[in-house]
PDB file of C-alpha atoms in Angstrom:
ATOM      1  CA  MET Y   1     -13.913  13.810   1.215  1.00  0.00           C
ATOM      2  CA  PRO Y   2     -11.994  16.934   0.174  1.00  0.00           C
ATOM      3  CA  GLU Y   3     -10.436  17.093  -3.268  1.00  0.00           C
ATOM      4  CA  VAL Y   4      -6.868  18.337  -2.959  1.00  0.00           C
ATOM      5  CA  ILE Y   5      -4.108  19.493  -5.291  1.00  0.00           C
ATOM      6  CA  PHE Y   6      -0.537  19.451  -3.977  1.00  0.00           C
ATOM      7  CA  ASN Y   7       2.896  19.879  -5.501  1.00  0.00           C
ATOM      8  CA  GLY Y   8       4.724  16.838  -6.840  1.00  0.00           C
ATOM      9  CA  PRO Y   9       8.104  16.484  -8.529  1.00  0.00           C
ATOM     10  CA  ALA Y  10       6.624  16.816 -12.048  1.00  0.00           C
ATOM     11  CA  GLY Y  11       3.907  19.367 -11.295  1.00  0.00           C
ATOM     12  CA  ARG Y  12       0.641  19.312  -9.393  1.00  0.00           C
ATOM     13  CA  LEU Y  13      -0.883  16.057  -8.147  1.00  0.00           C
ATOM     14  CA  GLU Y  14      -4.604  15.464  -7.608  1.00  0.00           C
ATOM     15  CA  GLY Y  15      -5.826  13.591  -4.563  1.00  0.00           C
ATOM     16  CA  ARG Y  16      -8.637  12.834  -2.143  1.00  0.00           C
ATOM     17  CA  TYR Y  17      -7.777  13.482   1.474  1.00  0.00           C
ATOM     18  CA  GLN Y  18      -9.600  12.812   4.727  1.00  0.00           C
ATOM     19  CA  PRO Y  19      -7.945  14.105   7.905  1.00  0.00           C
ATOM     20  CA  SER Y  20      -8.563  12.338  11.192  1.00  0.00           C
ATOM     21  CA  LYS Y  21     -10.085  14.199  14.122  1.00  0.00           C
ATOM     22  CA  GLU Y  22      -7.110  13.056  16.225  1.00  0.00           C
ATOM     23  CA  LYS Y  23      -3.974  15.162  15.738  1.00  0.00           C
ATOM     24  CA  SER Y  24      -1.656  12.209  16.351  1.00  0.00           C
ATOM     25  CA  ALA Y  25      -3.625   9.689  14.259  1.00  0.00           C
ATOM     26  CA  PRO Y  26      -1.585   7.472  11.934  1.00  0.00           C
ATOM     27  CA  ILE Y  27      -1.459   8.269   8.214  1.00  0.00           C
ATOM     28  CA  ALA Y  28      -2.509   5.862   5.449  1.00  0.00           C
ATOM     29  CA  ILE Y  29      -1.553   6.410   1.821  1.00  0.00           C
ATOM     30  CA  ILE Y  30      -3.203   4.325  -0.931  1.00  0.00           C
ATOM     31  CA  LEU Y  31      -1.507   3.727  -4.298  1.00  0.00           C
ATOM     32  CA  HIS Y  32      -3.418   2.858  -7.473  1.00  0.00           C
ATOM     33  CA  PRO Y  33      -2.788   0.288 -10.258  1.00  0.00           C
ATOM     34  CA  HIS Y  34      -0.819   0.845 -13.457  1.00  0.00           C
ATOM     35  CA  PRO Y  35      -1.504   4.260 -15.016  1.00  0.00           C
ATOM     36  CA  GLN Y  36      -1.192   2.924 -18.572  1.00  0.00           C
ATOM     37  CA  PHE Y  37      -3.758   0.174 -18.009  1.00  0.00           C
ATOM     38  CA  GLY Y  38      -6.590   2.268 -16.623  1.00  0.00           C
ATOM     39  CA  GLY Y  39      -5.364   2.592 -13.048  1.00  0.00           C
ATOM     40  CA  THR Y  40      -6.559   5.671 -11.135  1.00  0.00           C
ATOM     41  CA  MET Y  41      -7.248   6.687  -7.547  1.00  0.00           C
ATOM     42  CA  ASN Y  42     -10.936   5.991  -8.245  1.00  0.00           C
ATOM     43  CA  ASN Y  43     -10.299   2.289  -8.782  1.00  0.00           C
ATOM     44  CA  GLN Y  44     -12.854   0.398  -6.686  1.00  0.00           C
ATOM     45  CA  ILE Y  45     -10.258  -1.437  -4.586  1.00  0.00           C
ATOM     46  CA  VAL Y  46      -8.265   1.758  -3.961  1.00  0.00           C
ATOM     47  CA  TYR Y  47     -11.475   3.506  -2.879  1.00  0.00           C
ATOM     48  CA  GLN Y  48     -12.425   0.647  -0.543  1.00  0.00           C
ATOM     49  CA  LEU Y  49      -8.957   0.633   1.042  1.00  0.00           C
ATOM     50  CA  PHE Y  50      -9.186   4.400   1.559  1.00  0.00           C
ATOM     51  CA  TYR Y  51     -12.569   4.022   3.254  1.00  0.00           C
ATOM     52  CA  MET Y  52     -11.320   1.103   5.405  1.00  0.00           C
ATOM     53  CA  PHE Y  53      -8.477   3.172   6.891  1.00  0.00           C
ATOM     54  CA  GLN Y  54     -10.666   6.259   7.228  1.00  0.00           C
ATOM     55  CA  LYS Y  55     -13.279   4.318   9.216  1.00  0.00           C
ATOM     56  CA  ARG Y  56     -10.553   3.299  11.662  1.00  0.00           C
ATOM     57  CA  GLY Y  57      -9.487   6.854  12.396  1.00  0.00           C
ATOM     58  CA  PHE Y  58      -6.501   7.202  10.081  1.00  0.00           C
ATOM     59  CA  THR Y  59      -5.671  10.400   8.212  1.00  0.00           C
ATOM     60  CA  THR Y  60      -6.038   9.031   4.699  1.00  0.00           C
ATOM     61  CA  LEU Y  61      -4.861  10.044   1.216  1.00  0.00           C
ATOM     62  CA  ARG Y  62      -5.262   8.547  -2.223  1.00  0.00           C
ATOM     63  CA  PHE Y  63      -4.001  10.367  -5.296  1.00  0.00           C
ATOM     64  CA  ASN Y  64      -3.438  10.089  -9.029  1.00  0.00           C
ATOM     65  CA  PHE Y  65       0.105   9.404 -10.179  1.00  0.00           C
ATOM     66  CA  ARG Y  66       1.584  11.856 -12.695  1.00  0.00           C
ATOM     67  CA  GLY Y  67      -0.283  12.114 -15.994  1.00  0.00           C
ATOM     68  CA  ILE Y  68      -3.562  10.705 -14.620  1.00  0.00           C
ATOM     69  CA  GLY Y  69      -6.705  12.781 -14.117  1.00  0.00           C
ATOM     70  CA  ARG Y  70      -5.676  16.297 -13.136  1.00  0.00           C
ATOM     71  CA  SER Y  71      -2.168  15.237 -12.072  1.00  0.00           C
ATOM     72  CA  GLN Y  72       0.504  16.826 -14.222  1.00  0.00           C
ATOM     73  CA  GLY Y  73       3.490  15.096 -15.819  1.00  0.00           C
ATOM     74  CA  GLU Y  74       3.927  11.895 -17.810  1.00  0.00           C
ATOM     75  CA  PHE Y  75       4.214   8.212 -16.946  1.00  0.00           C
ATOM     76  CA  ASP Y  76       7.768   7.457 -15.767  1.00  0.00           C
ATOM     77  CA  HIS Y  77       7.936   3.626 -15.523  1.00  0.00           C
ATOM     78  CA  GLY Y  78       7.949   3.635 -11.715  1.00  0.00           C
ATOM     79  CA  ALA Y  79      10.824   5.983 -10.835  1.00  0.00           C
ATOM     80  CA  GLY Y  80       8.741   9.154 -11.076  1.00  0.00           C
ATOM     81  CA  GLU Y  81       5.717   7.465  -9.512  1.00  0.00           C
ATOM     82  CA  LEU Y  82       7.836   6.567  -6.468  1.00  0.00           C
ATOM     83  CA  SER Y  83       8.814  10.249  -6.210  1.00  0.00           C
ATOM     84  CA  ASP Y  84       5.106  11.141  -6.476  1.00  0.00           C
ATOM     85  CA  ALA Y  85       4.309   8.796  -3.571  1.00  0.00           C
ATOM     86  CA  ALA Y  86       7.120  10.261  -1.450  1.00  0.00           C
ATOM     87  CA  SER Y  87       5.855  13.793  -2.173  1.00  0.00           C
ATOM     88  CA  ALA Y  88       2.314  12.745  -1.257  1.00  0.00           C
ATOM     89  CA  LEU Y  89       3.506  11.395   2.080  1.00  0.00           C
ATOM     90  CA  ASP Y  90       5.570  14.555   2.696  1.00  0.00           C
ATOM     91  CA  TRP Y  91       2.490  16.660   1.993  1.00  0.00           C
ATOM     92  CA  VAL Y  92       0.282  14.797   4.490  1.00  0.00           C
ATOM     93  CA  GLN Y  93       3.021  14.794   7.113  1.00  0.00           C
ATOM     94  CA  SER Y  94       3.456  18.560   6.749  1.00  0.00           C
ATOM     95  CA  LEU Y  95      -0.233  18.958   7.705  1.00  0.00           C
ATOM     96  CA  HIS Y  96      -0.003  16.401  10.534  1.00  0.00           C
ATOM     97  CA  PRO Y  97       3.347  16.895  12.291  1.00  0.00           C
ATOM     98  CA  ASP Y  98       2.086  15.056  15.402  1.00  0.00           C
ATOM     99  CA  SER Y  99       1.438  11.860  13.476  1.00  0.00           C
ATOM    100  CA  LYS Y 100       4.201   9.391  14.317  1.00  0.00           C
ATOM    101  CA  SER Y 101       3.339   6.409  12.167  1.00  0.00           C
ATOM    102  CA  CYS Y 102       2.185   5.577   8.688  1.00  0.00           C
ATOM    103  CA  TRP Y 103       0.799   2.718   6.609  1.00  0.00           C
ATOM    104  CA  VAL Y 104       1.008   2.244   2.869  1.00  0.00           C
ATOM    105  CA  ALA Y 105      -1.405   0.125   0.825  1.00  0.00           C
ATOM    106  CA  GLY Y 106      -0.952  -0.495  -2.871  1.00  0.00           C
ATOM    107  CA  TYR Y 107      -2.734  -2.549  -5.494  1.00  0.00           C
ATOM    108  CA  SER Y 108      -0.906  -4.187  -8.433  1.00  0.00           C
ATOM    109  CA  PHE Y 109       1.571  -1.589  -9.801  1.00  0.00           C
ATOM    110  CA  GLY Y 110       0.765   0.453  -6.675  1.00  0.00           C
ATOM    111  CA  SER Y 111       1.986  -2.389  -4.455  1.00  0.00           C
ATOM    112  CA  TRP Y 112       5.391  -2.280  -6.157  1.00  0.00           C
ATOM    113  CA  ILE Y 113       5.624   1.484  -5.609  1.00  0.00           C
ATOM    114  CA  GLY Y 114       4.380   1.080  -2.034  1.00  0.00           C
ATOM    115  CA  MET Y 115       7.036  -1.496  -1.156  1.00  0.00           C
ATOM    116  CA  GLN Y 116       9.745   0.801  -2.530  1.00  0.00           C
ATOM    117  CA  LEU Y 117       8.371   3.679  -0.446  1.00  0.00           C
ATOM    118  CA  LEU Y 118       8.481   1.382   2.586  1.00  0.00           C
ATOM    119  CA  MET Y 119      12.228   0.917   2.084  1.00  0.00           C
ATOM    120  CA  ARG Y 120      12.815   4.681   2.097  1.00  0.00           C
ATOM    121  CA  ARG Y 121      10.618   5.767   4.969  1.00  0.00           C
ATOM    122  CA  PRO Y 122      11.280   4.252   8.418  1.00  0.00           C
ATOM    123  CA  GLU Y 123       8.049   5.735   9.806  1.00  0.00           C
ATOM    124  CA  ILE Y 124       5.996   3.284   7.698  1.00  0.00           C
ATOM    125  CA  GLU Y 125       5.108   0.572  10.202  1.00  0.00           C
ATOM    126  CA  GLY Y 126       2.656  -1.486   8.179  1.00  0.00           C
ATOM    127  CA  PHE Y 127       1.856  -2.296   4.579  1.00  0.00           C
ATOM    128  CA  MET Y 128      -0.736  -4.016   2.429  1.00  0.00           C
ATOM    129  CA  SER Y 129       0.490  -5.335  -0.896  1.00  0.00           C
ATOM    130  CA  ILE Y 130      -2.478  -6.420  -3.004  1.00  0.00           C
ATOM    131  CA  ALA Y 131      -1.874  -8.527  -6.134  1.00  0.00           C
ATOM    132  CA  PRO Y 132       1.860  -7.736  -6.373  1.00  0.00           C
ATOM    133  CA  GLN Y 133       3.571  -8.786  -9.607  1.00  0.00           C
ATOM    134  CA  PRO Y 134       7.018 -10.221  -8.808  1.00  0.00           C
ATOM    135  CA  ASN Y 135       6.940 -11.857 -12.263  1.00  0.00           C
ATOM    136  CA  THR Y 136       6.826  -8.364 -13.851  1.00  0.00           C
ATOM    137  CA  TYR Y 137       8.544  -6.063 -11.371  1.00  0.00           C
ATOM    138  CA  ASP Y 138      11.804  -6.500  -9.488  1.00  0.00           C
ATOM    139  CA  PHE Y 139      11.208  -6.828  -5.736  1.00  0.00           C
ATOM    140  CA  SER Y 140      14.841  -7.675  -4.894  1.00  0.00           C
ATOM    141  CA  PHE Y 141      15.183  -4.291  -3.157  1.00  0.00           C
ATOM    142  CA  LEU Y 142      13.331  -5.834  -0.183  1.00  0.00           C
ATOM    143  CA  ALA Y 143      16.558  -6.921   1.465  1.00  0.00           C
ATOM    144  CA  PRO Y 144      15.656  -6.767   4.243  1.00  0.00           C
ATOM    145  CA  CYS Y 145      11.981  -5.792   4.354  1.00  0.00           C
ATOM    146  CA  PRO Y 146      11.763  -3.241   7.197  1.00  0.00           C
ATOM    147  CA  SER Y 147       8.131  -3.651   8.320  1.00  0.00           C
ATOM    148  CA  SER Y 148       5.493  -6.291   8.904  1.00  0.00           C
ATOM    149  CA  GLY Y 149       2.587  -6.413   6.505  1.00  0.00           C
ATOM    150  CA  LEU Y 150       0.015  -8.266   4.436  1.00  0.00           C
ATOM    151  CA  ILE Y 151       0.518  -9.733   0.980  1.00  0.00           C
ATOM    152  CA  ILE Y 152      -2.739 -10.849  -0.610  1.00  0.00           C
ATOM    153  CA  ASN Y 153      -3.513 -12.272  -4.042  1.00  0.00           C
ATOM    154  CA  GLY Y 154      -6.113 -14.289  -5.916  1.00  0.00           C
ATOM    155  CA  ASP Y 155      -5.400 -17.940  -6.663  1.00  0.00           C
ATOM    156  CA  ALA Y 156      -6.783 -17.507 -10.201  1.00  0.00           C
ATOM    157  CA  ASP Y 157      -4.571 -14.489 -11.008  1.00  0.00           C
ATOM    158  CA  LYS Y 158      -3.051 -14.952 -14.463  1.00  0.00           C
ATOM    159  CA  VAL Y 159      -1.363 -11.511 -14.469  1.00  0.00           C
ATOM    160  CA  ALA Y 160       0.657 -12.346 -11.347  1.00  0.00           C
ATOM    161  CA  PRO Y 161       0.669 -16.158 -11.050  1.00  0.00           C
ATOM    162  CA  GLU Y 162       0.324 -17.593  -7.583  1.00  0.00           C
ATOM    163  CA  LYS Y 163       3.672 -19.405  -7.704  1.00  0.00           C
ATOM    164  CA  ASP Y 164       5.501 -16.095  -8.238  1.00  0.00           C
ATOM    165  CA  VAL Y 165       3.714 -14.410  -5.333  1.00  0.00           C
ATOM    166  CA  ASN Y 166       4.425 -17.444  -3.142  1.00  0.00           C
ATOM    167  CA  GLY Y 167       8.102 -17.148  -4.038  1.00  0.00           C
ATOM    168  CA  LEU Y 168       8.170 -13.516  -2.909  1.00  0.00           C
ATOM    169  CA  VAL Y 169       6.362 -14.375   0.330  1.00  0.00           C
ATOM    170  CA  GLU Y 170       8.746 -17.259   1.121  1.00  0.00           C
ATOM    171  CA  LYS Y 171      11.754 -15.013   0.559  1.00  0.00           C
ATOM    172  CA  LEU Y 172      10.409 -12.338   2.922  1.00  0.00           C
ATOM    173  CA  LYS Y 173       9.252 -14.833   5.544  1.00  0.00           C
ATOM    174  CA  THR Y 174      12.819 -15.910   6.291  1.00  0.00           C
ATOM    175  CA  GLN Y 175      13.612 -12.548   7.874  1.00  0.00           C
ATOM    176  CA  LYS Y 176      13.739 -12.154  11.642  1.00  0.00           C
ATOM    177  CA  GLY Y 177      11.915  -9.377  13.438  1.00  0.00           C
ATOM    178  CA  ILE Y 178       9.083  -8.862  10.961  1.00  0.00           C
ATOM    179  CA  LEU Y 179       5.946 -10.869  10.286  1.00  0.00           C
ATOM    180  CA  ILE Y 180       4.673 -11.287   6.723  1.00  0.00           C
ATOM    181  CA  THR Y 181       1.055 -12.414   6.614  1.00  0.00           C
ATOM    182  CA  HIS Y 182      -0.024 -14.038   3.347  1.00  0.00           C
ATOM    183  CA  ARG Y 183      -3.660 -14.469   2.369  1.00  0.00           C
ATOM    184  CA  THR Y 184      -5.168 -15.894  -0.814  1.00  0.00           C
ATOM    185  CA  VAL Y 185      -8.647 -15.078  -2.107  1.00  0.00           C
ATOM    186  CA  PRO Y 186     -10.122 -18.244  -3.667  1.00  0.00           C
ATOM    187  CA  ALA Y 187     -11.164 -18.024  -7.345  1.00  0.00           C
ATOM    188  CA  ALA Y 188     -10.094 -14.370  -7.572  1.00  0.00           C
ATOM    189  CA  ASN Y 189      -8.355 -13.021 -10.672  1.00  0.00           C
ATOM    190  CA  HIS Y 190      -5.997 -10.024 -10.776  1.00  0.00           C
ATOM    191  CA  PHE Y 191      -8.944  -7.610 -10.786  1.00  0.00           C
ATOM    192  CA  PHE Y 192     -10.857  -9.457  -8.027  1.00  0.00           C
ATOM    193  CA  ASN Y 193     -13.959  -9.477 -10.251  1.00  0.00           C
ATOM    194  CA  GLY Y 194     -16.840 -10.516  -8.014  1.00  0.00           C
ATOM    195  CA  LYS Y 195     -14.396 -11.002  -5.114  1.00  0.00           C
ATOM    196  CA  VAL Y 196     -13.788  -7.450  -3.851  1.00  0.00           C
ATOM    197  CA  GLU Y 197     -15.890  -8.131  -0.732  1.00  0.00           C
ATOM    198  CA  ALA Y 198     -13.804 -11.177   0.105  1.00  0.00           C
ATOM    199  CA  LEU Y 199     -10.602  -9.213  -0.498  1.00  0.00           C
ATOM    200  CA  MET Y 200     -11.701  -6.365   1.747  1.00  0.00           C
ATOM    201  CA  ALA Y 201     -12.802  -8.744   4.497  1.00  0.00           C
ATOM    202  CA  GLU Y 202      -9.250 -10.136   4.606  1.00  0.00           C
ATOM    203  CA  CYS Y 203      -7.717  -6.650   4.603  1.00  0.00           C
ATOM    204  CA  GLU Y 204     -10.048  -5.438   7.369  1.00  0.00           C
ATOM    205  CA  ASP Y 205      -9.350  -8.512   9.476  1.00  0.00           C
ATOM    206  CA  TYR Y 206      -5.602  -7.994   9.106  1.00  0.00           C
ATOM    207  CA  LEU Y 207      -5.743  -4.280   9.950  1.00  0.00           C
ATOM    208  CA  ASP Y 208      -7.997  -4.838  12.966  1.00  0.00           C
ATOM    209  CA  ARG Y 209      -5.674  -7.510  14.319  1.00  0.00           C
ATOM    210  CA  ARG Y 210      -2.623  -5.294  13.869  1.00  0.00           C
ATOM    211  CA  LEU Y 211      -4.355  -2.365  15.573  1.00  0.00           C
ATOM    212  CA  ALA Y 212      -5.313  -4.680  18.446  1.00  0.00           C
ATOM    213  CA  GLY Y 213      -1.645  -5.529  18.983  1.00  0.00           C
ATOM    214  CA  GLU Y 214      -1.845  -9.011  17.532  1.00  0.00           C
ATOM    215  CA  LEU Y 215       0.356 -10.418  14.739  1.00  0.00           C
ATOM    216  CA  VAL Y 216       3.584  -9.507  16.538  1.00  0.00           C
ATOM    217  CA  PRO Y 217       6.760 -11.100  15.164  1.00  0.00           C
ATOM    218  CA  GLU Y 218       8.633 -13.501  17.404  1.00  0.00           C
ATOM    219  CA  PRO Y 219      11.629 -11.810  19.029  1.00  0.00           C
ATOM    220  CA  ALA Y 220      14.997 -12.790  17.610  1.00  0.00           C
ATOM    221  CA  ALA Y 221      16.675 -15.493  19.672  1.00  0.00           C
ATOM    222  CA  LYS Y 222      19.095 -14.146  22.281  1.00  0.00           C
ATOM    223  CA  ARG Y 223      22.697 -15.095  21.842  1.00  0.00           C
ATOM    224  CA  ILE Y 224      24.105 -17.287  24.591  1.00  0.00           C
ATOM    225  CA  ARG Y 225      27.242 -15.789  26.045  1.00  0.00           C
TER     226      ARG Y 225
END
C-alpha cells in the first residue's frame, strides 16, 4: 500500500493509495472522522473501508485532511477539508484518466465532507455515509441528492441520535430517481466499539449488491399525454 504525498490547496497532503490493475477501474476515496477529535486516515473503520473497496478491484485512496499527520495546513471547519477531498479526487483521476466512475465513503465528519463532494462531482455514482451527524452539521445542501447510496448508523449512537439520522434518511428517500438504503447496526455507538465487524458486513453487502446491478431505483412515472 504505497504512501503518497500530493498537492492540496493548503500544502501537501499525505495519503495511502492502491491502484487497481484495471485501467478503467472505478475510484474509491475514503474520508476520515473529525480531525480535532482524533480522526485520521488510520482510523480502523476508514482502513477497513479502504480494504473493502481495494479487494473489489477499485483504485482506492485514503488521506489525512490538512493539519493531520504529515498533511500541511490547519483545520478549517469543513470548507478547507472539502477542498482537500476535491484535490485528492483530482489527483487520483489525473493518474487514472480511463476511470469513468467514482465512489466516496466517509465516516462521521468524513461523511459530511463526502456528501458535499458528491454534490460537486457528477462522476460520483455511489456513496457510503457512516454515522452522519445531521444534528451537528447542516445537510440541507442535499437538494436534491444526486446519487444512490448507503446511510448506516448505530442505534445506540449518542453523538448522532438515531432520530436525527432517520430524519435525514426520510428527507432523502422522497426523491425520485435515486435509492437511499438505510441500515442500522444494533447496539452500536458512534465509534462502533465491538461492532466494526457488523458494520463492515453491512457495507460489504451493500457494495456487492450495487456492483451486481441490484438496488436500482424505480424509474420515475411517465407522464400521460
